[in-house]
Coordinates of N, CA and C and ligand atoms in Angstrom, one line a residue:
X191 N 1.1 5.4 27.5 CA 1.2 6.6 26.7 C -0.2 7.3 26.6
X192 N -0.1 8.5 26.4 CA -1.5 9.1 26.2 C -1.6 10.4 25.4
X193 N -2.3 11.1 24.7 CA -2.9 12.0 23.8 C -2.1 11.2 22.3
X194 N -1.5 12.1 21.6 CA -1.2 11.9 20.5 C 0.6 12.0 20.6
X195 N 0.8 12.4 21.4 CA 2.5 12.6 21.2 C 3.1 11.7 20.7
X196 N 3.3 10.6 21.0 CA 4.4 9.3 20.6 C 3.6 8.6 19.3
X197 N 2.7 8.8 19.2 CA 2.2 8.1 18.4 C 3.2 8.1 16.7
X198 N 2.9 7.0 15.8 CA 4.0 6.9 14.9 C 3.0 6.4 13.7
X199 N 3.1 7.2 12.8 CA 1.1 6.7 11.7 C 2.4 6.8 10.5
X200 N 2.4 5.3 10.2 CA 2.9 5.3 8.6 C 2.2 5.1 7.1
X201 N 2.7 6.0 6.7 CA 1.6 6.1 5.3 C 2.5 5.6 4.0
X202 N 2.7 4.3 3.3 CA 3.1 4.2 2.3 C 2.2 4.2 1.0
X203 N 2.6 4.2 0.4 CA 2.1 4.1 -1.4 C 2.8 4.5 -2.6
X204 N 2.4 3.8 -3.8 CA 3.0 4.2 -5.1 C 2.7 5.7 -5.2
X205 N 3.6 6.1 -6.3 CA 3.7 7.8 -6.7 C 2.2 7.9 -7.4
X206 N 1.6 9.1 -6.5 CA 0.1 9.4 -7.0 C -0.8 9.0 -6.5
X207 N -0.3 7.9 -5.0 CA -1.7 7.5 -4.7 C -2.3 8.6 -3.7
X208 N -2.2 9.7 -3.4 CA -2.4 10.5 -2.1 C -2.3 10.6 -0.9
X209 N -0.7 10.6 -0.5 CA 0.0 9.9 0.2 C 0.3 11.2 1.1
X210 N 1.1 12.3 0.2 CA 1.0 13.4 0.5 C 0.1 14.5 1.5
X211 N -1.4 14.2 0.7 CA -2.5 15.1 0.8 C -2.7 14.2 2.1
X212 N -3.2 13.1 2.3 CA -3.5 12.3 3.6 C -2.6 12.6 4.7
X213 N -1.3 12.7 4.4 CA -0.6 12.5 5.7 C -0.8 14.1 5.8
X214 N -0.6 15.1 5.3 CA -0.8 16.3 5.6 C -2.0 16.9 6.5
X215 N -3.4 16.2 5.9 CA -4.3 16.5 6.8 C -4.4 15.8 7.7
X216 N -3.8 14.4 7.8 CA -4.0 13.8 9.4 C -3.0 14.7 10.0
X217 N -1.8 15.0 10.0 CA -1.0 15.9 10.6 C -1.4 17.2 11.0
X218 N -2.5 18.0 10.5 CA -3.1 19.1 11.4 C -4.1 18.8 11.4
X219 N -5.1 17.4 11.7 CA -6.1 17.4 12.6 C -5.3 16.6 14.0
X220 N -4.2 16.2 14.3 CA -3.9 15.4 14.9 C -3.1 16.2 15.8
X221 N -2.3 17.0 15.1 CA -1.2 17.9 15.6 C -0.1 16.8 15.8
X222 N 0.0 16.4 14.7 CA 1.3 15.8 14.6 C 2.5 16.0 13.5
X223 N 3.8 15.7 13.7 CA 4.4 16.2 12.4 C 4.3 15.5 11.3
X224 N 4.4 16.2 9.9 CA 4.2 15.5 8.8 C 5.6 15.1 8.2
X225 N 6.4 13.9 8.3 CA 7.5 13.8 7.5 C 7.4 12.9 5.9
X226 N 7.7 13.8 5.2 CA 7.9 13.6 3.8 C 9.5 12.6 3.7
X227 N 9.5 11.4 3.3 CA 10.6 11.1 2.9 C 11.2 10.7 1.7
X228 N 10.0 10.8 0.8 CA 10.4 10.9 -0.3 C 11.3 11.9 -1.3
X229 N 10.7 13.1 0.1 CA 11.5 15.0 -0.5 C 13.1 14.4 -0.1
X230 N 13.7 13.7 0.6 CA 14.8 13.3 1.4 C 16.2 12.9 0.2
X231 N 15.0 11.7 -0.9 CA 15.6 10.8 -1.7 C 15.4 11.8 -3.1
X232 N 14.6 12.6 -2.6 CA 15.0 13.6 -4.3 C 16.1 14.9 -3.5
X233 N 16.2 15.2 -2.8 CA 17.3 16.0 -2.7 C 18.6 15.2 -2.5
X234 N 18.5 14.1 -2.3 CA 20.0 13.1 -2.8 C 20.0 13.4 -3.6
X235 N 19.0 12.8 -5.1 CA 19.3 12.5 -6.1 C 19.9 14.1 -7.1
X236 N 19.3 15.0 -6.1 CA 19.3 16.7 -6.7 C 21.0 16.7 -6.9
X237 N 21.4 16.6 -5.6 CA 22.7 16.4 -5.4 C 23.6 15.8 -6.5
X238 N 23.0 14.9 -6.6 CA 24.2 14.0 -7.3 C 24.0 14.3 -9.0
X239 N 22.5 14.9 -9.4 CA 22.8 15.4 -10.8 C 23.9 16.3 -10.8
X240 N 23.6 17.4 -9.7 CA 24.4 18.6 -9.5 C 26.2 18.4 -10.2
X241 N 26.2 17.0 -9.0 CA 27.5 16.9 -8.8 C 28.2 16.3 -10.2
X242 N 27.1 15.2 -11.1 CA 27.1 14.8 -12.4 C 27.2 13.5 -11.9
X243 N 27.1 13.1 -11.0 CA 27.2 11.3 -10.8 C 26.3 10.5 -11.2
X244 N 26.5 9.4 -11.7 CA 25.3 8.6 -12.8 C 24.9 7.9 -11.5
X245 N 23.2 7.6 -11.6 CA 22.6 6.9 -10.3 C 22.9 6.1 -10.3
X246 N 23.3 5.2 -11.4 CA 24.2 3.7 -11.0 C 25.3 3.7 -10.9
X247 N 25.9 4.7 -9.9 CA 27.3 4.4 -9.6 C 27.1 4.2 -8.4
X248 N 27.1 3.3 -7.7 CA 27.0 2.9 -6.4 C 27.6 3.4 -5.7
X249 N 28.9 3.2 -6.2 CA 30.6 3.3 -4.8 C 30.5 5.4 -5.3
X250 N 30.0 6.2 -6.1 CA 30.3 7.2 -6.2 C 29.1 7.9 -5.3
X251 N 27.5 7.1 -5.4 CA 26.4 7.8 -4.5 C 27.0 7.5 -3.1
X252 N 27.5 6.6 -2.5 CA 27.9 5.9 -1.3 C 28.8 7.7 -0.4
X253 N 29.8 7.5 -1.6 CA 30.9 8.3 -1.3 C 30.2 9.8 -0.8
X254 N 29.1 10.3 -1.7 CA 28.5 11.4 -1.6 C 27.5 11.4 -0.6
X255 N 26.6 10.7 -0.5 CA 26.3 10.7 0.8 C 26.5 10.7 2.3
X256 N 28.0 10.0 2.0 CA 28.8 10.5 3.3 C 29.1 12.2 3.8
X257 N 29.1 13.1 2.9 CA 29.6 13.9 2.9 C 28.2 15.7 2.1
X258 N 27.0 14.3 2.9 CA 25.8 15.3 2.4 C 25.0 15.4 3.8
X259 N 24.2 16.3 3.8 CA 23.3 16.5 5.3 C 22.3 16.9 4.8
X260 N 21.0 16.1 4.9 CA 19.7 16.3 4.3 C 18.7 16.4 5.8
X261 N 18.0 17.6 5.5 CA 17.0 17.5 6.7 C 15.6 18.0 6.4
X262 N 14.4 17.6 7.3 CA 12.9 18.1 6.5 C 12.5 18.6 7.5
X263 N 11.8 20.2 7.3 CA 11.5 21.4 8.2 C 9.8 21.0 7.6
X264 N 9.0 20.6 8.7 CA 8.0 20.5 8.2 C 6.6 21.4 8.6
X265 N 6.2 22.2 7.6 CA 5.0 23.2 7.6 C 3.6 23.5 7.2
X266 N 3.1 23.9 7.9 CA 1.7 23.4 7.4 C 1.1 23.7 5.6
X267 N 1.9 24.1 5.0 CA 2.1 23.9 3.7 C 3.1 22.6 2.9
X268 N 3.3 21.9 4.0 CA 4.1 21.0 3.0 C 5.9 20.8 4.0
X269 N 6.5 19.7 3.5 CA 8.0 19.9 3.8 C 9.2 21.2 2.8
X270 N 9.4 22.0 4.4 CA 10.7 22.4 3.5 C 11.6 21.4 3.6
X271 N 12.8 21.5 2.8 CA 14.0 20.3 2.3 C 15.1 21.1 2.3
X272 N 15.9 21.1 3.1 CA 17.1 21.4 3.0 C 18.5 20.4 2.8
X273 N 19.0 20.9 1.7 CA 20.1 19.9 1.2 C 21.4 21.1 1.8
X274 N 22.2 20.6 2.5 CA 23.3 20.8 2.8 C 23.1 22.7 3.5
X275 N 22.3 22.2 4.4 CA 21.5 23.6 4.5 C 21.1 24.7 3.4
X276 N 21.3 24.4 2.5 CA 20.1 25.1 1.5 C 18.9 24.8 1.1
X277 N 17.8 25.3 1.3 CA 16.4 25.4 0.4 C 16.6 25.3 -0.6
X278 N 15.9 23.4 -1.0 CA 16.0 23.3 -2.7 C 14.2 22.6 -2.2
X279 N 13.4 22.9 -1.9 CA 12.0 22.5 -1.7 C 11.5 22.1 -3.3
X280 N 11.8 23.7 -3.8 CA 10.7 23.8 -5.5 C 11.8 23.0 -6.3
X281 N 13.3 23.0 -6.3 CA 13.8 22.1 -7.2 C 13.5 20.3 -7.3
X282 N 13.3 20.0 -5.9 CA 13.7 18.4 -5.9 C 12.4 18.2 -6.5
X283 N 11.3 19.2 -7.0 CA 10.0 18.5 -7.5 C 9.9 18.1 -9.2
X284 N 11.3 18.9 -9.5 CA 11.6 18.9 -11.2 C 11.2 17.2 -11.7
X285 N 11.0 17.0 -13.2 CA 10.6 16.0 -13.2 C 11.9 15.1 -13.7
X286 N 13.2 15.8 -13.6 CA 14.6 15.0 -14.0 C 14.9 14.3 -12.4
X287 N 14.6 15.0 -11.4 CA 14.7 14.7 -10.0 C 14.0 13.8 -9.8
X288 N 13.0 13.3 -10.3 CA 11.9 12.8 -9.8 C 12.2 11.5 -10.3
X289 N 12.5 11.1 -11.2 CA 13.1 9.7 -11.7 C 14.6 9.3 -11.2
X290 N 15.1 10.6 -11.0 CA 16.8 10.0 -10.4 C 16.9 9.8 -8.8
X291 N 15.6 10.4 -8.1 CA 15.2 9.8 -6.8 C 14.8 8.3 -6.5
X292 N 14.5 8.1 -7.5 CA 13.2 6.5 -7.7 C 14.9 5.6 -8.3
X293 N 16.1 6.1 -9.1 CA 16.8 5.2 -9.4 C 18.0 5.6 -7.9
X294 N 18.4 6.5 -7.7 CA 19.4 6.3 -6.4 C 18.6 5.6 -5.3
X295 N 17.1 5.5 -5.4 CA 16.8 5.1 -4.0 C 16.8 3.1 -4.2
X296 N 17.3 2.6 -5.1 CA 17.7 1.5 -5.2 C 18.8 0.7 -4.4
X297 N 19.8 1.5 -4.2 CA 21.0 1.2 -3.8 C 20.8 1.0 -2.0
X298 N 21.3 -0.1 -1.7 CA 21.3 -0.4 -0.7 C 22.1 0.2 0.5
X299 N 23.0 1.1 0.1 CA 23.9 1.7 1.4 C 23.0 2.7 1.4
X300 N 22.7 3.7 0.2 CA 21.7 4.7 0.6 C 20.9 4.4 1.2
X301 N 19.7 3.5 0.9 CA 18.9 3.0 1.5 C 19.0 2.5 3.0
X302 N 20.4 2.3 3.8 CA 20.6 2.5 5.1 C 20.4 3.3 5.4
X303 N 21.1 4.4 4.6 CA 21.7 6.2 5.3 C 20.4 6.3 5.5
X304 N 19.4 6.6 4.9 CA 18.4 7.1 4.7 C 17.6 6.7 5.5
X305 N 17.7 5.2 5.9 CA 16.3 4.7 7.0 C 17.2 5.3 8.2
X306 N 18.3 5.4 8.7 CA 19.1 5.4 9.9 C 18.0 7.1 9.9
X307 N 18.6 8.0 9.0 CA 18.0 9.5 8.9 C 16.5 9.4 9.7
X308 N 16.1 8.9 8.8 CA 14.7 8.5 9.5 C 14.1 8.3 10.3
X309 N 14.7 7.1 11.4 CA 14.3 6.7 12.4 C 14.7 7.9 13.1
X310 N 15.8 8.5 12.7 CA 16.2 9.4 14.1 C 15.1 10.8 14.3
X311 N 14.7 10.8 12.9 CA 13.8 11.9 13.0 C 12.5 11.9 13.0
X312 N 12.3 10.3 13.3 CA 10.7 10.2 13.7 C 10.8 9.2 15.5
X313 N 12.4 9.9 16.0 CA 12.3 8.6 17.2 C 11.2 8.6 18.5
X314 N 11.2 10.1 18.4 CA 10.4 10.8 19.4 C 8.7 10.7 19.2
X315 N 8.9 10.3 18.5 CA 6.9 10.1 17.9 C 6.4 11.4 17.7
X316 N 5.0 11.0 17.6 CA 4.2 12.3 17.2 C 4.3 12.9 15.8
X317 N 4.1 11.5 14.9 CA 4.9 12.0 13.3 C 4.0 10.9 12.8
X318 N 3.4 11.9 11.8 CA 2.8 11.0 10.3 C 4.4 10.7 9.3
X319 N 4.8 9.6 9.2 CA 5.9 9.7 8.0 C 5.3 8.4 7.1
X320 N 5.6 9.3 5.6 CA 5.4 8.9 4.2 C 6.4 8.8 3.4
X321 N 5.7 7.2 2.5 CA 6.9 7.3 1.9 C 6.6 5.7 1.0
X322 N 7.7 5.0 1.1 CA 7.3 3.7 0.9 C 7.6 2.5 1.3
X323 N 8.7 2.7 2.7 CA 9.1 1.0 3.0 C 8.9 1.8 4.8
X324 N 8.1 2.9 4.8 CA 7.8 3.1 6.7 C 7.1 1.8 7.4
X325 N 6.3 1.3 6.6 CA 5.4 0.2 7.7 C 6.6 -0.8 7.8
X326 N 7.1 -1.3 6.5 CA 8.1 -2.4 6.5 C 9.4 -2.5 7.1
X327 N 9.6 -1.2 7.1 CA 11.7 -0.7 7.6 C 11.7 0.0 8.3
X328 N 11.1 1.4 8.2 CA 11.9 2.4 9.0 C 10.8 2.4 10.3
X329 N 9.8 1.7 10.3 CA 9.0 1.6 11.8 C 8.6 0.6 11.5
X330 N 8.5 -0.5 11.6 CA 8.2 -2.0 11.6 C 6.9 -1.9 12.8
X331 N 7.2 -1.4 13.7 CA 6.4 -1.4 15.3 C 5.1 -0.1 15.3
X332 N 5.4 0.4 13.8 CA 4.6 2.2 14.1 C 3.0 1.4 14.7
X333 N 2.5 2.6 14.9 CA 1.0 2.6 15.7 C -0.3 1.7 14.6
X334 N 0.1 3.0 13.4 CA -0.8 2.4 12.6 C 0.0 2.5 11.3
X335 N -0.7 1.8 10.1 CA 0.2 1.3 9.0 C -1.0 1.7 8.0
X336 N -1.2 2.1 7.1 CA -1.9 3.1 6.3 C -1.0 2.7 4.7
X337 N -1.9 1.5 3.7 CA -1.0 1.3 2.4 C -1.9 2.1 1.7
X338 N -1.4 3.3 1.1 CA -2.3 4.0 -0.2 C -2.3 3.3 -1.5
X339 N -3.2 2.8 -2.2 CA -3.2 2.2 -3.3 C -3.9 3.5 -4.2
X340 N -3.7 3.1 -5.9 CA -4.7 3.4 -6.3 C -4.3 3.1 -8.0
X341 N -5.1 2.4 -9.1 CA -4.8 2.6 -10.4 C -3.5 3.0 -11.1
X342 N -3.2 2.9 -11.8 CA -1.8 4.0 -12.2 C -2.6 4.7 -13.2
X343 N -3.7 4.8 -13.6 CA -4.9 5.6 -14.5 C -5.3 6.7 -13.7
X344 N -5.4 6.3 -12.6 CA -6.3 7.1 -11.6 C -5.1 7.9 -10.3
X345 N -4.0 7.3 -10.7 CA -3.1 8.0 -10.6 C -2.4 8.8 -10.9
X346 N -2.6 8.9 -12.5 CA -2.1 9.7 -13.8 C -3.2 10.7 -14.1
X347 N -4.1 10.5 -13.6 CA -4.9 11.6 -14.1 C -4.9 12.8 -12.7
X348 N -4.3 11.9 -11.3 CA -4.6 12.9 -10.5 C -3.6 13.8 -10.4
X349 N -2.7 13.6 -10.6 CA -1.0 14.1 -11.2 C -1.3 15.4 -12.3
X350 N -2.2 14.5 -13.2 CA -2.3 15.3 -14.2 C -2.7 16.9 -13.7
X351 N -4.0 16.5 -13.0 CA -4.9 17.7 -12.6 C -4.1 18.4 -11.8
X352 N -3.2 18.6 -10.9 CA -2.5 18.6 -10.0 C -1.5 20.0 -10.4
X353 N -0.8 19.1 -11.9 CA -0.1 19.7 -12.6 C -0.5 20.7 -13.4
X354 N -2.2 21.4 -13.3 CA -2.8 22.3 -13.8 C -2.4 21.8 -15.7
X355 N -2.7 20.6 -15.5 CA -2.3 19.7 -16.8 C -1.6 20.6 -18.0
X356 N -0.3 20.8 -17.1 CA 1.1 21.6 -18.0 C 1.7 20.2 -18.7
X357 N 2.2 19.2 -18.2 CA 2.5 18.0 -19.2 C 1.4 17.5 -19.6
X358 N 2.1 16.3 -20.4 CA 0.6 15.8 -21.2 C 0.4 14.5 -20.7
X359 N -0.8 13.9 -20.7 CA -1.5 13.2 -19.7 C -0.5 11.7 -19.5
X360 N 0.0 11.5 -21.4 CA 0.3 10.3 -21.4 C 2.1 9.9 -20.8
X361 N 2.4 11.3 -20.8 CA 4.0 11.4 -20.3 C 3.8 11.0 -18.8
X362 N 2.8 11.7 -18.0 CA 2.5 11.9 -16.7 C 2.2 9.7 -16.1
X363 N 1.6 9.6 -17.3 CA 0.8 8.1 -17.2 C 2.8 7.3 -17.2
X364 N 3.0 7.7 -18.1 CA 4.3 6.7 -18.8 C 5.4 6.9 -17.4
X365 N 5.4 8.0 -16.8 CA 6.6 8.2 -15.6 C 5.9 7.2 -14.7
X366 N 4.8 7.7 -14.1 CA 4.5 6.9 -13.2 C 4.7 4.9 -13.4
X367 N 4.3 4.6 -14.4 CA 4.2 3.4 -14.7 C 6.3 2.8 -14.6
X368 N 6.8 3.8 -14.9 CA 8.1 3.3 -15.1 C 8.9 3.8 -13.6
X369 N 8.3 4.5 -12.5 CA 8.3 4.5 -11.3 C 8.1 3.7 -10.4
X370 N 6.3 2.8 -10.4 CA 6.0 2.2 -10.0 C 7.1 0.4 -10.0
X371 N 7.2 0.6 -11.1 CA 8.1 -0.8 -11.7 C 9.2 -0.7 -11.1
X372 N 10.4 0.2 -11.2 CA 11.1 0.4 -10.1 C 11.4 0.3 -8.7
X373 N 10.3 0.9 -8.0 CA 9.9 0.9 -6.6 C 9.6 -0.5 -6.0
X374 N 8.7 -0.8 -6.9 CA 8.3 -2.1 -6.6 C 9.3 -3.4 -6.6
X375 N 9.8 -3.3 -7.8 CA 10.6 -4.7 -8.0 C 12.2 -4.7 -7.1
X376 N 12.7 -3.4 -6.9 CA 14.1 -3.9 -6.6 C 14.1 -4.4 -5.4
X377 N 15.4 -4.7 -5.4 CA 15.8 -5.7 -4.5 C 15.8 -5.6 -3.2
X378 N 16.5 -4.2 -2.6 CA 16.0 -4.1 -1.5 C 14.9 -3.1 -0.9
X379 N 14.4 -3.7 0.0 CA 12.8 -3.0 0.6 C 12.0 -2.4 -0.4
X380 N 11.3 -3.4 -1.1 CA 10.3 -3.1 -2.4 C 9.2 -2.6 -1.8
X381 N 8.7 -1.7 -2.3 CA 7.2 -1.4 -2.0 C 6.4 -2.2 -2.1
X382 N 5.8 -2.6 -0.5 CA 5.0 -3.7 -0.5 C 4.2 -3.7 0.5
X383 N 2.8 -3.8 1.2 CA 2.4 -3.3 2.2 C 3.2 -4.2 3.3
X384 N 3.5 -3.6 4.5 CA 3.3 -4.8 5.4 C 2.1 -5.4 6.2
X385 N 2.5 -6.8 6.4 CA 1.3 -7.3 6.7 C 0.1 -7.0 7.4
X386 N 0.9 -5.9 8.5 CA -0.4 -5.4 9.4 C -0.7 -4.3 8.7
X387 N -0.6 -3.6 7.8 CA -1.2 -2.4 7.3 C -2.6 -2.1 6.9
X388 N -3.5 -1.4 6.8 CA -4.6 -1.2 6.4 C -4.6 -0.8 4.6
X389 N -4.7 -1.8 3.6 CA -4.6 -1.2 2.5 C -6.0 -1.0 1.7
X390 N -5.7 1.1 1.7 CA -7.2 1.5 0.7 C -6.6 1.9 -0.2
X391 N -7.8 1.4 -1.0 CA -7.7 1.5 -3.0 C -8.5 2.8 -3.2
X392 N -7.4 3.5 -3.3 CA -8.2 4.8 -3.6 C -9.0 5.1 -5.0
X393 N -8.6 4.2 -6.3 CA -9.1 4.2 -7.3 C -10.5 4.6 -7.1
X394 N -11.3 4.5 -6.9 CA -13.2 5.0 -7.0 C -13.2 5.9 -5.4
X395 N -12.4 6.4 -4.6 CA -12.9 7.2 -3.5 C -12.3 8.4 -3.7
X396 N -12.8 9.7 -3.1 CA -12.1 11.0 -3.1 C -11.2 11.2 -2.0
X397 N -10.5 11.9 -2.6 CA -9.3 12.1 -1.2 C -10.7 12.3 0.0
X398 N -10.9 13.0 0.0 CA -11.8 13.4 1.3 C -12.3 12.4 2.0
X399 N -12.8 10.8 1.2 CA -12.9 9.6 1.9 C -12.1 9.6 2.3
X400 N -11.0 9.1 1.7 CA -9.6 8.4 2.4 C -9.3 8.9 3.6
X401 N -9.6 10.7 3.8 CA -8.7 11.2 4.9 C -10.1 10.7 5.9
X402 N -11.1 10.7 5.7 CA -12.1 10.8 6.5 C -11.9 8.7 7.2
X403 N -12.0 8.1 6.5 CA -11.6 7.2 7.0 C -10.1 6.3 7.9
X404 N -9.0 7.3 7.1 CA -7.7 7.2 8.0 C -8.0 8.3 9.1
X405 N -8.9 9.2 9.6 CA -8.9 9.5 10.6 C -9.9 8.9 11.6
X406 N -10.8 8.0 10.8 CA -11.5 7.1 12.0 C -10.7 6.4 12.7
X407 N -9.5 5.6 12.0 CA -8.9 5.2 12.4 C -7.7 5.3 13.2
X408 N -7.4 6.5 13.1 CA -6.3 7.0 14.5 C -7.3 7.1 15.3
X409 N -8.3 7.9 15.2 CA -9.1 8.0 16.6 C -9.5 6.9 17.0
X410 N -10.0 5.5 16.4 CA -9.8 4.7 17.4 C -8.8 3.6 17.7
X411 N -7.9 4.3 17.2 CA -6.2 3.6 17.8 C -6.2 4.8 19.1
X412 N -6.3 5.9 19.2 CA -6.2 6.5 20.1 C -6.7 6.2 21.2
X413 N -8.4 5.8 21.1 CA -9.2 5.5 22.1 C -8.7 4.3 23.2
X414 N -7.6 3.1 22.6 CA -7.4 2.5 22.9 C -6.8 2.0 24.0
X415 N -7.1 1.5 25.9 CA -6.0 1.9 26.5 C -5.2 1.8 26.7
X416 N -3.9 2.4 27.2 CA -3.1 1.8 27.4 C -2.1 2.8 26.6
X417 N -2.9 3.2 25.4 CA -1.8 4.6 25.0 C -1.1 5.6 24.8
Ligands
DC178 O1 7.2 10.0 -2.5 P1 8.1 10.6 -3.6 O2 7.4 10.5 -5.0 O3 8.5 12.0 -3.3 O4 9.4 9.7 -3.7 C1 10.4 9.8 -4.7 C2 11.2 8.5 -4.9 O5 11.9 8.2 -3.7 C3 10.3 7.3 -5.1 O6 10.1 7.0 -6.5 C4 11.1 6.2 -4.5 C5 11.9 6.8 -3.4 N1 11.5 6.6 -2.1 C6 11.8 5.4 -1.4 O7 12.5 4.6 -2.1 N2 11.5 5.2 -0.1 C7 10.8 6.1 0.6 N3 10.5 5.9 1.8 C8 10.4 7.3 -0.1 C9 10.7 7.5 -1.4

């Protein structure tokens, strides 16, 4: 293989670690696409408030997903998200969306639909995708494996800022902590690095390290021959 085309850069981490902002700028220094898949599992979840289905109904998310088409148009401002070919980008970011994505994305059939989505739209390479079980599930084989860590303090306050601190610090603290717990513990494909991953603790660095260091590191996975 050679330049950047196939290449496959997975970036997981908990909510807030700068997962986002990283994959975004390795994706236009790289000229690669940026796939968001976390926008994926909040326009499920968008859906199913819409529809009124409680996220613990298993056999009722199952049913609805059959009969939903989620796709990510990705721009150098960010993922657009189309649910059932409509633009719902600015809704899936609401903060009712934001917890009903973290509880539908429990469920194990979704949790197929969703990796099958995935692979198909990162099969061709040439894609930063983010999220939280990419190194572990949906590319077991990617190029490079990138675990974003960081505090849930230092996570909350960057959310905060983020948020032009319209909520209040300790709501923004309390979601994430009852996110992370979520994510982490269920049952299937918990948030957890995989073994070959490079895991940085972003707690004490500025985004601008992080990206500056995950791009040492494609470039010398790139330099490497043979790719
Ligand atoms: O990255 P995000 O905050 O937009 O993700 C929203 C939720 O979706 C997150 O709390 C858990 C779920 N998610 C997941 O289970 N697997 C992914 N690959 C991406 C997101």
């Amino acid at each position: 293989m050679s330049g950047t085309r196939r290449l496959i850069v997975a970036i997981d981490g908990p909510a807030g670690a700068g997962k986002s902002t990283v994959a975004g700028r390795l994706a236009a220094h790289f000229g690669l696409l940026n796939l968001e898949t976390g926008a994926m599992y909040r326009a499920f979840a968008l859906k199913a408030i819409e529809k009124g289905i409680a996220t613990d109904d298993a056999a009722a998310l199952e049913k609805l997903a059959a009969e939903t088409s989620i796709a990510l148009q990705p721009t150098p401002a960010g993922n657009r998200v189309l649910l059932d070919g409509n633009d719902v980008t600015a809704r899936v970011r609401d903060a009712a969306v934001t917890q009903a994505a973290s509880q539908v994305s429990v469920h194990p059939a979704i949790r197929r639909w969703m990796v099958d989505l995935q692979r198909k739209l990162g099969e061709n390479g040439g894609v930063v995708m983010e999220g939280r079980d990419i190194g572990t599930v949906v590319f077991p084989d990617a190029d490079i494996k990138i675990f974003l860590d960081a505090s849930p303090e230092a996570r909350g306050e960057r959310r905060y800022e983020q948020s032009g601190k319209a909520a209040p610090a300790e709501a923004i603290l309390k979601e994430i902590r009852e996110r992370d717990q979520r994510d982490r513990n269920r049952e299937q494909s918990p948030l957890r690095p995989a073994p070959d991953a490079l895991v940085i603790d972003s707690t004490d660095l500025t985004l601008e390290e992080v990206v500056s260091r995950v791009q040492e590191l494609v470039t010398a996975r790139l330099a490497v021959p043979g790719r």
